[in-house]
Each structure stands twice: as structure tokens, then as C-alpha cells.
Coordinates of C-alpha atoms in Angstrom, one line a residue:
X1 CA 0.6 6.4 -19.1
X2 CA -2.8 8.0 -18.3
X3 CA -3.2 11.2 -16.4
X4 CA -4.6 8.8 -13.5
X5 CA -3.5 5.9 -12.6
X6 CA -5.4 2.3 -11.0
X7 CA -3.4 -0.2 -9.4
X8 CA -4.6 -3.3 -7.5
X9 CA -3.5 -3.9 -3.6
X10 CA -2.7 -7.7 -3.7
X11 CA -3.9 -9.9 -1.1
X12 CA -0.6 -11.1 -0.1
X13 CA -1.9 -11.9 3.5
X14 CA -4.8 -14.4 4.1
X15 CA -8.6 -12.6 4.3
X16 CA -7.6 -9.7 1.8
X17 CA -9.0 -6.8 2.7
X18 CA -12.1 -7.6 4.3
X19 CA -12.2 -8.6 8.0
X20 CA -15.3 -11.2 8.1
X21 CA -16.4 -14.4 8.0
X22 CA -19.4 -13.4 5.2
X23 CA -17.0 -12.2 2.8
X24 CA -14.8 -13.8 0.3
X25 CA -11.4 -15.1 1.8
X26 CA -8.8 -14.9 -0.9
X27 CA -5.8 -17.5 0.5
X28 CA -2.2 -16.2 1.0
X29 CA -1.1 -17.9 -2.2
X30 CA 1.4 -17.2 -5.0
X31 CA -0.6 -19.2 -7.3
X32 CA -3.7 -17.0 -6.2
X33 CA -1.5 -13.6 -6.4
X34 CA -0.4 -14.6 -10.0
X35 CA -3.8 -15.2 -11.3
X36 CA -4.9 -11.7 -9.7
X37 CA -1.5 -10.2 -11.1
X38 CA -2.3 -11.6 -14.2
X39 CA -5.9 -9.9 -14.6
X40 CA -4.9 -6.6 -13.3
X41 CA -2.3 -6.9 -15.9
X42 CA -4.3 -8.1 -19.0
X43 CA -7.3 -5.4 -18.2
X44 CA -4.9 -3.0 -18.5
X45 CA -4.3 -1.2 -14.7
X46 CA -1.5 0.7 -14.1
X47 CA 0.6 -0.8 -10.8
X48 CA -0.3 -3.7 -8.4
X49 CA 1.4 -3.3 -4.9
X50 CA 2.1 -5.7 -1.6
X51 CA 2.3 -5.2 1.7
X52 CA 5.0 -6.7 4.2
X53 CA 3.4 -7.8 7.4
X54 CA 4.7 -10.5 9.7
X55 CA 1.9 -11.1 12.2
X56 CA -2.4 -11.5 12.1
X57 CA -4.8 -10.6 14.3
X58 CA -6.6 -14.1 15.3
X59 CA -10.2 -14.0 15.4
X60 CA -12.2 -16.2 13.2
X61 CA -11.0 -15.5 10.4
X62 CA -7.7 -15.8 11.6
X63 CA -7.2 -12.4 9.6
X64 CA -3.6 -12.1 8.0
X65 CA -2.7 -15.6 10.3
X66 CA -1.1 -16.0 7.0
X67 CA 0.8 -14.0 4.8
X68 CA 3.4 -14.1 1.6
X69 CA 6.7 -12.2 1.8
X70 CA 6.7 -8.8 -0.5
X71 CA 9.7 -8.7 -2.5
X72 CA 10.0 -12.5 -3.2
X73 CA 6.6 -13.2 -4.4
X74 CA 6.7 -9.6 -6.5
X75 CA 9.9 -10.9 -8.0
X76 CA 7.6 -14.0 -9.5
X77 CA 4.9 -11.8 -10.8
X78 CA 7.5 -9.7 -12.7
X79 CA 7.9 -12.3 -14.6
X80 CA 4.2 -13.3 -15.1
X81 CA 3.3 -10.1 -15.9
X82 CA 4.2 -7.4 -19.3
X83 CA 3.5 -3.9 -18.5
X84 CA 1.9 -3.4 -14.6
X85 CA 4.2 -1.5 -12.6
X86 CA 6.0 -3.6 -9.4
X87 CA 5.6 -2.0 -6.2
X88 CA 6.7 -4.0 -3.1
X89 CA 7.5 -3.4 -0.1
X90 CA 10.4 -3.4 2.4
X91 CA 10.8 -2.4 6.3
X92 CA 13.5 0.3 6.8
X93 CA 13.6 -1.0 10.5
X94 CA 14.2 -4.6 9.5
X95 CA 16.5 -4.6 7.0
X96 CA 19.8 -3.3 6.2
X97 CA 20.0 -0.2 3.4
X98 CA 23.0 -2.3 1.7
X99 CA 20.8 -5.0 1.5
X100 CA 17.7 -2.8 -0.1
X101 CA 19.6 -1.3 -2.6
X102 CA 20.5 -4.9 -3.9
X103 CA 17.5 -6.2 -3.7
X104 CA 15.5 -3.7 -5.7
X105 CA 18.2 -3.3 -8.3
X106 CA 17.7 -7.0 -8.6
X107 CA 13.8 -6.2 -8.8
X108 CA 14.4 -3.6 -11.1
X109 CA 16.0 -5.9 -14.0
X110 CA 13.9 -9.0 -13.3
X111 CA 10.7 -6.5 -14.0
X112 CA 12.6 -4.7 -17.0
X113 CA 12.4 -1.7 -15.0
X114 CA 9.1 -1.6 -13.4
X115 CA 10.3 -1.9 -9.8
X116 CA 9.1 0.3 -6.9
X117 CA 10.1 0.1 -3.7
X118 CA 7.5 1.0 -0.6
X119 CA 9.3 1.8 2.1
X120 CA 7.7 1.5 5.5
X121 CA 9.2 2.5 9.1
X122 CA 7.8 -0.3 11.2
X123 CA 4.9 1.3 13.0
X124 CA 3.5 -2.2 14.9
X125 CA 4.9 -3.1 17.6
X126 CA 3.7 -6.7 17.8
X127 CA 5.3 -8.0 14.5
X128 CA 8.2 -6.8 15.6
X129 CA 8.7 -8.0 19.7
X130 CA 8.1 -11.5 18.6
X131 CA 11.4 -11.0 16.4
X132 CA 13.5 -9.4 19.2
X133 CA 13.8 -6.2 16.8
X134 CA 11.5 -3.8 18.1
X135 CA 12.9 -0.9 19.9
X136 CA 10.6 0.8 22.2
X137 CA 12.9 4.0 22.8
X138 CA 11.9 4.9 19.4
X139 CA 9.4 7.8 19.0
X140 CA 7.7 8.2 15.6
X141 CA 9.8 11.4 15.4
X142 CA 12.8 8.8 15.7
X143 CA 11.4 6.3 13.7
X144 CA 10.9 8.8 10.9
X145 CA 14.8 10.0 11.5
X146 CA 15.6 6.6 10.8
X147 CA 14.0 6.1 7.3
X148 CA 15.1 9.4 6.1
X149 CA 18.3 8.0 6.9
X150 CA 18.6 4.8 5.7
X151 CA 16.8 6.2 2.3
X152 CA 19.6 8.9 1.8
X153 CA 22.0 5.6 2.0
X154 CA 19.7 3.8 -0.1
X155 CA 19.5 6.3 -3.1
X156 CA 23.7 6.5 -2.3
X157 CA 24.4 2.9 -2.9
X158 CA 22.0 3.2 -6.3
X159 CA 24.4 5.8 -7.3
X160 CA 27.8 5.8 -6.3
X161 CA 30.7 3.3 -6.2
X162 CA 31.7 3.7 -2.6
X163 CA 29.2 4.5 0.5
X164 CA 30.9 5.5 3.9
X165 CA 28.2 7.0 6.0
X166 CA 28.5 6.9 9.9
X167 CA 24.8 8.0 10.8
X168 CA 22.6 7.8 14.0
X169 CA 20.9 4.5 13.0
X170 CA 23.3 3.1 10.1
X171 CA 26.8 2.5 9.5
X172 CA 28.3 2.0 5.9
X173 CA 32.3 1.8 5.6
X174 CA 33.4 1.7 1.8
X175 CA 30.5 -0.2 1.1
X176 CA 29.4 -0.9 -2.5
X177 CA 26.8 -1.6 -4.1
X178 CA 26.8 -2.9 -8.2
X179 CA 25.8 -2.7 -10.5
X180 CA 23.4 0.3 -9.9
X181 CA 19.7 0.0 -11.8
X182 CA 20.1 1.7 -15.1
X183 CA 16.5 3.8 -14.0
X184 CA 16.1 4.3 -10.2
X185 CA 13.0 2.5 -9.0
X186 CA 10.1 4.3 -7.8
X187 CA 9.9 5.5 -4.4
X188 CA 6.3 4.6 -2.7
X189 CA 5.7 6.0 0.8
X190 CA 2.4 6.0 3.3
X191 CA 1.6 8.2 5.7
X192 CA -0.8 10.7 6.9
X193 CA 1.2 12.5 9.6
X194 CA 2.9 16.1 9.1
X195 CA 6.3 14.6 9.0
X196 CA 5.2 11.3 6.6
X197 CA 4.2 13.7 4.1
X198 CA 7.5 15.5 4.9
X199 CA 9.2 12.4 4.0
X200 CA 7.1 11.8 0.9
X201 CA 7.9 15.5 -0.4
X202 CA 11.4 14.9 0.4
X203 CA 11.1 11.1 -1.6
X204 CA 8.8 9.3 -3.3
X205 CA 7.0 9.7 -6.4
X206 CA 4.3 8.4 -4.8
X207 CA 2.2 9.0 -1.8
X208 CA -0.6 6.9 -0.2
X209 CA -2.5 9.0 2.2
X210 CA -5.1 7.9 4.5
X211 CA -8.2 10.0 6.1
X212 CA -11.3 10.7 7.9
X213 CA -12.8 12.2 5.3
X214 CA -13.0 13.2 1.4
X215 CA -11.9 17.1 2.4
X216 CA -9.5 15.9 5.0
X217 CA -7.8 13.8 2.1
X218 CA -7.7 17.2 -0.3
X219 CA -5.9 19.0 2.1
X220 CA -3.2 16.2 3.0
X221 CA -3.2 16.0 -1.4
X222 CA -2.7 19.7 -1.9
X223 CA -0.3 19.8 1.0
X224 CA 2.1 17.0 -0.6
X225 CA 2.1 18.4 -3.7
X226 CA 3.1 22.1 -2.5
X227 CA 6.0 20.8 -0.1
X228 CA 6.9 18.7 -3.3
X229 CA 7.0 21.6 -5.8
X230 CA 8.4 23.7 -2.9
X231 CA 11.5 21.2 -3.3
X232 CA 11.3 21.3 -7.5
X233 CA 10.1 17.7 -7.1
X234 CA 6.7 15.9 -8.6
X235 CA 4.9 13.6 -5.8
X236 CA 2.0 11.7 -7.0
X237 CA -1.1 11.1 -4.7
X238 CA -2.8 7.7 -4.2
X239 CA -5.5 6.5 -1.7
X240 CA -6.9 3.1 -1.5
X241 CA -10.9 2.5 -2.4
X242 CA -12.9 -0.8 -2.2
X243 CA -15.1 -1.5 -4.9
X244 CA -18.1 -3.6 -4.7
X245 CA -19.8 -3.9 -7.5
X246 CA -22.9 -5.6 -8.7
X247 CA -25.3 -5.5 -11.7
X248 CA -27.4 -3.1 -9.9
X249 CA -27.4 -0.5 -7.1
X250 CA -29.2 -2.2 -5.3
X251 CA -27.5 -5.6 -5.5
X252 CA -24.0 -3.4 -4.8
X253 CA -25.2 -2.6 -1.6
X254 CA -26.4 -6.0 -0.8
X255 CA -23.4 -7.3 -0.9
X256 CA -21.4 -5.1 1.5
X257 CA -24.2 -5.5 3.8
X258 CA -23.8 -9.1 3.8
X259 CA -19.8 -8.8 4.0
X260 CA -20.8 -6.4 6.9
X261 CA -22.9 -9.1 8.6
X262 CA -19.9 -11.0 9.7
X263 CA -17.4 -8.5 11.0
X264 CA -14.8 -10.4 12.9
X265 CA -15.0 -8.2 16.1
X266 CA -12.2 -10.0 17.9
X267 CA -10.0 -9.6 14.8
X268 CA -10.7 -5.8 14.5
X269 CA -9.7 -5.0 18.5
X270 CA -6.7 -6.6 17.8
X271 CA -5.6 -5.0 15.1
X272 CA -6.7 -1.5 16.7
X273 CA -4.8 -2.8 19.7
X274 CA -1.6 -3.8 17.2
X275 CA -2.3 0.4 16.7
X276 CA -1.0 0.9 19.9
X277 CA -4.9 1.3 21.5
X278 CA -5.5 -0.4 25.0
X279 CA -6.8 -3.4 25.0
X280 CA -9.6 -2.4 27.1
X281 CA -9.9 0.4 24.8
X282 CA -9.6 -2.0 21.9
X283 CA -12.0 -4.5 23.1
X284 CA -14.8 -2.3 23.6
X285 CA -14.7 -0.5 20.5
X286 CA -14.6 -3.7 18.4
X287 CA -17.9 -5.3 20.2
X288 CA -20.1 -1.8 19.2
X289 CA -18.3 -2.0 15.7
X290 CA -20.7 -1.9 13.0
X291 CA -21.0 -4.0 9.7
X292 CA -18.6 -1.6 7.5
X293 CA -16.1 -2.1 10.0
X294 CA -15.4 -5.6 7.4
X295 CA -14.1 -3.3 5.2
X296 CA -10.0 -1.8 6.1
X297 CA -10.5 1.1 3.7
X298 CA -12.9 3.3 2.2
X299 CA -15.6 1.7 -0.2
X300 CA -18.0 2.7 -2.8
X301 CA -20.4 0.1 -4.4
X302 CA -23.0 0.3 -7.3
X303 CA -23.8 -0.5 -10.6
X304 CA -21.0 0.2 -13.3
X305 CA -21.7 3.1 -14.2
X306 CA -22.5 4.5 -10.7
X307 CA -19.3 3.0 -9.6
X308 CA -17.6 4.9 -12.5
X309 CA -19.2 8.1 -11.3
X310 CA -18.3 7.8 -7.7
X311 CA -14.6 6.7 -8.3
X312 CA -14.0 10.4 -10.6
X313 CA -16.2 12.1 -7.7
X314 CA -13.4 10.7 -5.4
X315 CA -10.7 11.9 -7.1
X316 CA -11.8 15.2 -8.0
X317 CA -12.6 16.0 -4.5
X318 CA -9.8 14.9 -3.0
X319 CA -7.4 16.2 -5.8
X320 CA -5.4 13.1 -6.1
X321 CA -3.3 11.2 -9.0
X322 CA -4.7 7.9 -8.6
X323 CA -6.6 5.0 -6.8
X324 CA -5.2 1.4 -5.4
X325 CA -8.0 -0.5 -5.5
X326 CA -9.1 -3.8 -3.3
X327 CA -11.5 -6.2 -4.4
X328 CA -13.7 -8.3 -2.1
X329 CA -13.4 -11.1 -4.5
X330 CA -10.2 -10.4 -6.5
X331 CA -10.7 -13.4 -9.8
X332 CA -14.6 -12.5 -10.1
X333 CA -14.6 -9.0 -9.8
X334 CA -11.6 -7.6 -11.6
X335 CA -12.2 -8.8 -15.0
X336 CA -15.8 -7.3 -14.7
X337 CA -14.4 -3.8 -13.8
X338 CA -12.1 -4.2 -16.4
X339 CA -15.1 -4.4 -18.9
X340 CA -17.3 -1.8 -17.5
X341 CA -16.0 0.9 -15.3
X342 CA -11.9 1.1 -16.7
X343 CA -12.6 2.1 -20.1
X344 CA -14.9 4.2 -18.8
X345 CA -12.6 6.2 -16.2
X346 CA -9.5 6.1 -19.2
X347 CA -12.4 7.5 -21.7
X348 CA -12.4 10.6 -19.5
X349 CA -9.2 11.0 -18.7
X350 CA -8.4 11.1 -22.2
X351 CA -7.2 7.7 -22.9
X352 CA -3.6 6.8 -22.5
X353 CA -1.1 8.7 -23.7

């Protein structure tokens, strides 16, 4: 394994990653997963991941009206893929520990051991209401008591024969769970917040952090890996990066500016309102949103090589392990990065070792 890793973020969920009419819309499709699966596989990245999400946000694009369930579809690209790592991901609020800790074990020997397991707290309150398994009494402080829980009970059940644990949120009573995985899948967590990086010190091997900017996203880095080393633990750091590439700087930046040219506004105030935003609030943001609103994440575009050089300036500023990268157009542009900017980034990292 290289010193820094490059996973893909599949577009499980209709639209991808960009929110606009201009750009490409990738289809909530296994058949469409596999393929990308496939490439990020065969190019040689490190990890591809999925989301869980249960609900869109309308607009024209009907972003995420659509969407493929995590686990099941990572399941099938364990077995259409070799050597990519499997990272999907699973709703602490939703489903039972018991029921996690067979899954994943499951995971773990379909993908000969290259299972990961992102957990998430349930954060949106829409996905869940139209379930009847929201509950609004939690606070995030609550919500964050609850994962820590049912993770203890998860890691338990991995490990031991018997579980009896009478928490706040979960009850186990001589419960078992076998066989255990022979290697414990890897723990994935995001958050930005003082007590999500808690959690990640306390958990995972790997944390996706979110910011404002390049130094704000050092400081949440450094500060994961000191609580982490504080606790004799390793954490990795990730962040996610669009790339939008092109033959030339210039045609690069053409293209964003023509994904940027149809922003679905009514799509982007509802998912800041799915954020827990007014809708007033919401609303009026999204219709002064500008063109690189399309884009969910943080995006660099270029030629190859100035794609290359921004990418390393990215993770040298903001001191982290590693990059989950989206694609506007997942089948064009992957095997394209995987000619001209990957060996490039493993060159000078010092190749895998």
C-alpha cells in the first residue's frame, strides 16, 4: 500500500455528485457502479466507498430521486472487483448492532477481507420522518452517544461469543454473533464536529473531514491524529476532491463553468433545508447560489499535470493520508486519470510498497 491513498466515491444515488442539469448524470445503476468499480480497480486506486441515503432533493434533476442500497450493491462489486478496498456504509440509527456485525462479517469474506464499514449517525431528518424512525428528542450530543454505543457492541459481537449489554439506546441479552471475521473490517467515520473527531480517534482507521478551507482542514487533520496517538491508535485522514480534467487548463475550466451553468437551485435549497436550514433561509440562499454551487465538494481542474500538482498541494497543506475522489463523468474520466495524473502522484510518493 502506498503512503497515500485514492479511492473513488461511487455514484450510488442518481446525478452523482454534481447538482445540475449541464453536467453528466451518472444513473443509480448496479450495472453503471460495476463498470466504475471495475476501472477504479483496474487503474489501480486504493478503496471505492458508498453512501447510504434514502431520500432526494427534487428539483430538475431530481437529484438523488434515485438511489442503490450500500451494503447490497458493495457486496456485488466484491466480487467484480480484485484488490480495491470495500467501504460501505451503514446507519447506526437504522439498524440494529446484531444485525451490523453480521452483515459486515458477511462483507468481509465475500471481499476476501477488504470490507469497511462507514458508519453514520443519521444526521437528516427528512430520510428518516418518512420511515417513522426519526427521533427528534435526539441532540447531536445524543446522537453521537448512540453510535459510540452501538459501535462498542459492534466491535463486541466481532469478538466475543456472548454479548449482554443493557445500554441507553441498545439492548443485547446473550446475544451472539458467528463466526467473527478472521481480520476486523475497517472502521470509516465522517465528521467535522469536536465530538465526530472524538468518535474517529476513539474508532476508525479512517476519517473523512469536511471544511471551509485548506487550513481549516489541517487543523481538524492534525487534531485527529493527536487525539488518536493520544489513545496509542493510528487514524488516517481523507477528504473528498472533484476532479475535472481536460487536455488543457483552459478546457478544465471550461468544463466546470458549463456544469456550473445549470445549478439546480431548487435542488440545492432543499438539500441545505434537509441540513436543518429554514426553508425561507434555504430558499433564498439557493436562488443567489452561484455556478460552483453544481459541485457538493471541493474541486480542482486542469491539465494533467496541473491536476497532479494541485492534488499533492492539497494534501500537503492540509496534512492528510488520502483523497476520495468524484468524477463528473465517472467511465470517461477515470481511465484518463488513471493514465496521466496516478502514476504521477504514486511516482512521488514512492510507488507502492
Amino acid at each position: 500500500m502506498s503512503t497515500k491513498e485514492y479511492g473513488v466515491f461511487l455514484p450510488n444515488a442518481a446525478g452523482g455528485w454534481m447538482i445540475s442539469s449541464t453536467a453528466p448524470y451518472p444513473p443509480a445503476s448496479y450495472d453503471y457502479n460495476k463498470q466504475v468499480a471495475r476501472l477504479a480497480d483496474g487503474i489501480g486506486l486504493d478503496f471505492i466507498m458508498a453512501m447510504a441515503k434514502w431520500k432526494g432533493f427534487g428539483g430538475a434533476t431530481d437529484h438523488w430521486g434515485e438511489t442503490l442500497e450500500s451494503i447490497t450493491m458493495m457486496a456485488g462489486l466484491a466480487e467484480a472487483t480484485e484488490n480495491v478496498k470495500i467501504w460501505a456504509t451503514v446507519h447506526a440509527n437504522m439498524q440494529n448492532p446484531a444485525f451490523a456485525a453480521k452483515v459486515f462479517t458477511t462483507l468481509q469474506q465475500v471481499s476476501g477481507g477488504r470490507a469497511g464499514m462507514n458508519i453514520v449517525n443519521g444526521s437528516y431528518a427528512d430520510e428518516f420522518e418518512q420511515m417513522g424512525v426519526w427521533d427528534p428528542s435526539l441532540t447531536p450530543d445524543a446522537r453521537y452517544r448512540m453510535t459510540e454505543e452501538w459501535t462498542r457492541a459492534v466491535l463486541r459481537l466481532w469478538s466475543e461469543d456472548s454479548v449482554t449489554a443493557h445500554g441507553e439506546f441498545f439492548t443485547l441479552t446473550d446475544c451472539e454473533s458467528r463466526p467473527h471475521p478472521e481480520t476486523r473490517p475497517t472502521i470509516i467515520s465522517a465528521g467535522r464536529s469536536d465530538r465526530g473527531r472524538a468518535f474517529q480517534a476513539e474508532f476508525a482507521d479512517g476519517a473523512f473531514l469536511g471544511s471551509e478551507s485548506i487550513e481549516e482542514m489541517r487543523d481538524l487533520s492534525r487534531d485527529v491524529h493527536e487525539q488518536a496517538a493520544a489513545r496509542g491508535r493510528t487514524v488516517r485522514t481523507y477528504s473528498m476532491l472533484t476532479i475535472v480534467q481536460g487536455e488543457t487548463d483552459a478546457a478544465a475550466e471550461a468544463r466546470a463553468t458549463h456544469y456550473g451553468e445549470g445549478v439546480d437551485r431548487v435542488a440545492l435549497g432543499n438539500m441545505r433545508r434537509s441540513w436543518g436550514w429554514d426553508a425561507e433561509r434555504a430558499l433564498s440562499w439557493a436562488q443567489g447560489a452561484k455556478g460552483e454551487e453544481a459541485f457538493q465538494t471541493p474541486y480542482v481542474t486542469g491539465s494533467a499535470e496541473t491536476i497532479t500538482e494541485r492534488i499533492l498541494s492539497v494534501l500537503e497543506t492540509a496534512e492528510l493520508d488520502g483523497l476520495m475522489l468524484i468524477f463528473p463523468d465517472y467511465i470517461e474520466d477515470l481511465p484518463v486519470f488513471g493514465e496521466s495524473v496516478l502514476p504521477a502522484l504514486r511516482a512521488h510518493d514512492g510507488g507502492v510498497s
